[in-house]
Short mmCIF file of C-alpha atoms in Angstrom, two decimals:
data_model
loop_
_atom_site.label_atom_id
_atom_site.label_comp_id
_atom_site.label_asym_id
_atom_site.label_seq_id
_atom_site.Cartn_x
_atom_site.Cartn_y
_atom_site.Cartn_z
CA MET A 358 145.42 -9.50 67.09
CA TRP A 359 141.67 -8.34 66.53
CA PRO A 360 140.15 -7.70 63.94
CA ARG A 361 141.36 -10.51 61.60
CA PRO A 362 141.03 -10.36 57.82
CA GLY A 363 137.51 -12.08 57.03
CA PRO A 364 136.68 -14.60 54.28
CA LEU A 365 136.37 -11.48 51.52
CA GLY A 366 139.47 -9.60 52.69
CA VAL A 367 137.03 -7.60 54.89
CA GLU A 368 138.12 -7.24 58.44
CA SER A 369 135.86 -9.54 60.73
CA PRO A 370 134.18 -7.91 63.57
CA THR A 371 135.39 -8.10 67.15
CA VAL A 372 133.16 -9.24 69.95
CA LEU A 373 132.93 -5.56 70.98
CA ASP A 374 131.81 -4.74 67.30
CA LEU A 375 129.11 -7.22 67.45
CA ILE A 376 127.76 -5.83 70.70
CA ARG A 377 127.21 -2.45 69.00
CA PRO A 378 125.07 -2.94 66.18
CA GLU A 379 121.54 -2.98 66.21
CA TRP A 380 121.06 -6.56 64.89
CA PRO A 381 118.26 -7.73 67.24
CA PRO A 382 119.87 -10.56 68.83
CA LEU A 383 122.78 -8.78 69.94
CA ARG A 384 120.46 -6.20 72.35
CA HIS A 385 120.42 -9.35 74.58
CA VAL A 386 124.08 -10.32 74.30
CA ARG A 387 124.84 -6.43 75.34
CA ARG A 388 122.79 -6.85 78.53
CA GLY A 389 125.02 -10.03 79.56
CA TRP A 390 128.14 -8.23 78.40
CA GLU A 391 127.47 -5.16 80.60
CA VAL A 392 127.43 -7.42 83.66
CA LEU A 393 130.58 -8.87 83.05
CA THR A 394 133.84 -8.00 84.42
CA PRO A 395 136.82 -6.72 82.68
CA GLU A 396 138.28 -10.02 83.20
CA GLU A 397 135.37 -11.97 82.02
CA ARG A 398 135.06 -9.84 78.74
CA ALA A 399 138.55 -10.46 77.99
CA GLU A 400 137.99 -14.20 78.55
CA VAL A 401 134.99 -14.17 76.12
CA GLU A 402 137.02 -12.26 73.47
CA GLY A 403 139.87 -14.60 73.90
CA ARG A 404 137.73 -17.76 73.61
CA VAL A 405 135.66 -16.35 70.50
CA GLN A 406 138.96 -15.06 68.82
CA SER A 407 140.34 -18.86 69.39
CA VAL A 408 137.39 -20.44 67.95
CA ALA A 409 136.88 -17.84 64.85
CA ALA A 410 140.69 -18.32 64.03
CA GLN A 411 139.91 -22.00 63.16
CA VAL A 412 137.07 -21.49 61.20
CA THR A 413 137.14 -21.81 57.18
CA TRP A 414 134.02 -21.22 55.18
CA PRO A 415 132.83 -23.12 52.06
CA GLU A 416 132.56 -21.09 48.77
CA ASP A 417 129.50 -23.08 47.52
CA ALA A 418 125.69 -22.91 48.09
CA ARG A 419 126.16 -24.26 51.59
CA ARG A 420 127.15 -21.12 52.81
CA ASP A 421 123.79 -19.65 52.63
CA ALA A 422 122.64 -22.74 54.91
CA LEU A 423 125.19 -22.16 57.30
CA LEU A 424 124.40 -18.32 57.76
CA HIS A 425 120.77 -19.13 58.44
CA LEU A 426 121.86 -21.92 60.87
CA PHE A 427 124.19 -19.62 62.74
CA ALA A 428 121.95 -16.58 62.64
CA PHE A 429 119.34 -18.78 64.27
CA LEU A 430 121.70 -20.26 66.63
CA ALA A 431 122.51 -16.65 67.80
CA GLN A 432 118.94 -15.68 68.13
CA VAL A 433 118.04 -18.80 70.23
CA GLU A 434 121.35 -18.92 72.47
CA THR A 435 120.45 -15.63 73.81
CA ILE A 436 117.94 -16.72 75.80
CA ALA A 437 120.29 -18.70 78.08
CA ILE A 438 121.76 -15.59 79.27
CA GLU A 439 118.38 -14.65 81.10
CA ILE A 440 119.10 -17.74 83.52
CA PRO A 441 122.23 -16.16 85.23
CA LEU A 442 121.09 -12.36 84.60
CA ARG A 443 117.68 -12.92 86.41
CA PHE A 444 119.32 -15.68 89.27
CA LEU A 445 122.31 -13.50 90.24
CA PRO A 446 120.39 -10.96 92.15
CA HIS A 447 118.64 -13.53 94.17
CA ALA A 448 120.88 -16.15 94.56
CA PRO A 449 122.75 -17.39 97.75
CA GLU A 450 126.86 -16.24 97.90
CA ARG A 451 127.69 -19.99 97.30
CA VAL A 452 125.68 -19.99 94.01
CA ARG A 453 126.98 -16.90 92.45
CA PRO A 454 130.42 -18.09 91.15
CA ILE A 455 128.48 -20.75 89.22
CA LEU A 456 126.09 -18.41 87.84
CA ARG A 457 128.82 -16.12 86.75
CA ARG A 458 130.54 -18.99 84.94
CA GLN A 459 127.24 -19.87 83.31
CA LEU A 460 126.92 -16.03 82.15
CA VAL A 461 130.47 -16.02 80.69
CA ASP A 462 129.72 -19.23 78.84
CA GLU A 463 126.36 -18.03 77.58
CA VAL A 464 127.95 -14.56 76.56
CA PHE A 465 130.42 -16.72 74.64
CA HIS A 466 128.08 -18.87 73.02
CA SER A 467 126.05 -15.92 71.65
CA SER A 468 129.01 -14.10 70.72
CA ILE A 469 130.56 -16.90 68.48
CA PHE A 470 127.39 -17.74 66.99
CA ALA A 471 126.80 -13.97 66.13
CA ARG A 472 130.30 -13.50 65.02
CA LEU A 473 129.88 -16.58 62.59
CA ALA A 474 126.60 -15.45 61.26
CA HIS A 475 128.22 -11.83 60.55
CA GLU A 476 131.13 -13.58 58.65
CA LEU A 477 128.76 -15.77 56.80
CA ALA A 478 126.67 -12.44 55.68
CA LEU A 479 129.61 -10.65 54.36
CA PRO A 480 129.65 -8.26 52.47
CA ALA A 481 126.13 -7.49 54.13
CA SER A 482 126.52 -5.43 57.08
CA GLN A 483 124.05 -7.74 59.12
CA PRO A 484 123.08 -11.45 59.19
CA PRO A 485 119.40 -11.94 58.02
CA ALA A 486 116.66 -10.83 60.24
CA PRO A 487 115.76 -13.19 63.43
CA LEU A 488 112.63 -15.47 62.79
CA ALA A 489 109.76 -13.47 63.92
CA SER A 490 107.80 -16.68 65.46
CA ALA A 491 111.02 -17.90 67.61
CA GLU A 492 111.51 -14.17 68.89
CA ARG A 493 107.83 -14.26 69.96
CA LEU A 494 108.46 -17.57 71.82
CA LEU A 495 111.98 -16.13 73.46
CA ASP A 496 110.17 -12.79 74.36
CA ARG A 497 107.56 -14.98 76.20
CA ILE A 498 110.23 -17.23 78.15
CA ARG A 499 112.03 -13.73 78.97
CA ALA A 500 108.84 -12.18 80.17
CA GLU A 501 108.05 -15.25 82.48
CA PRO A 502 107.98 -13.62 86.27
CA ASP A 503 108.39 -17.03 87.98
CA LEU A 504 112.22 -17.90 87.70
CA ALA A 505 111.54 -21.86 87.99
CA VAL A 506 109.35 -21.61 85.01
CA THR A 507 111.70 -19.58 82.94
CA ALA A 508 114.44 -22.00 83.61
CA THR A 509 111.81 -25.03 82.87
CA LEU A 510 110.81 -23.23 79.59
CA LEU A 511 114.40 -22.26 78.64
CA ASN A 512 115.54 -26.05 78.76
CA LEU A 513 112.30 -27.10 77.14
CA VAL A 514 112.17 -24.99 74.21
CA ALA A 515 115.69 -23.27 73.50
CA GLU A 516 117.84 -26.42 74.63
CA GLY A 517 115.40 -28.60 72.24
CA TRP A 518 115.73 -26.36 69.43
CA ILE A 519 119.64 -26.26 69.70
CA GLU A 520 120.30 -30.01 70.26
CA THR A 521 117.60 -30.52 67.07
CA LEU A 522 119.63 -28.20 64.90
CA PHE A 523 122.88 -29.64 65.62
CA LYS A 524 121.38 -33.12 65.21
CA HIS A 525 120.15 -32.31 61.69
CA ALA A 526 123.29 -30.21 60.98
CA LEU A 527 125.34 -33.37 61.41
#
């Protein structure tokens, strides 16, 4: 089942393979992955496999643009893992299932974007380095001590970036 041959005949990485390398955005995915149960990890793996199996890549110059798009999406999407990770320890019991569901979804989103960036980067072993300016802003959001401010910053900044990227990608 995993790994499957990639675009250049090279085996594509599994979710676990993507969690281990030291491509900077993956350190945040790893934090979310470590909190997931074995069942939740299996769900993420299955969802990533399902999406990745449907992807075909162009052979022209758009490939480089797609590589940078998915590398940036992988970098930005990791901030969404922060909310359930930080809220879970303090959340009322009735809210925890919702936060766990969000955590699974955010780890999936980050993992699929990272997987696609890795596939597009082949035969290189890693996608391009994250944008330093974006990383500084994401680190500022991660360092915010107030959970409500963290959630607000995440929604204003990261979700705005992602919506804008998809608007322009269309």
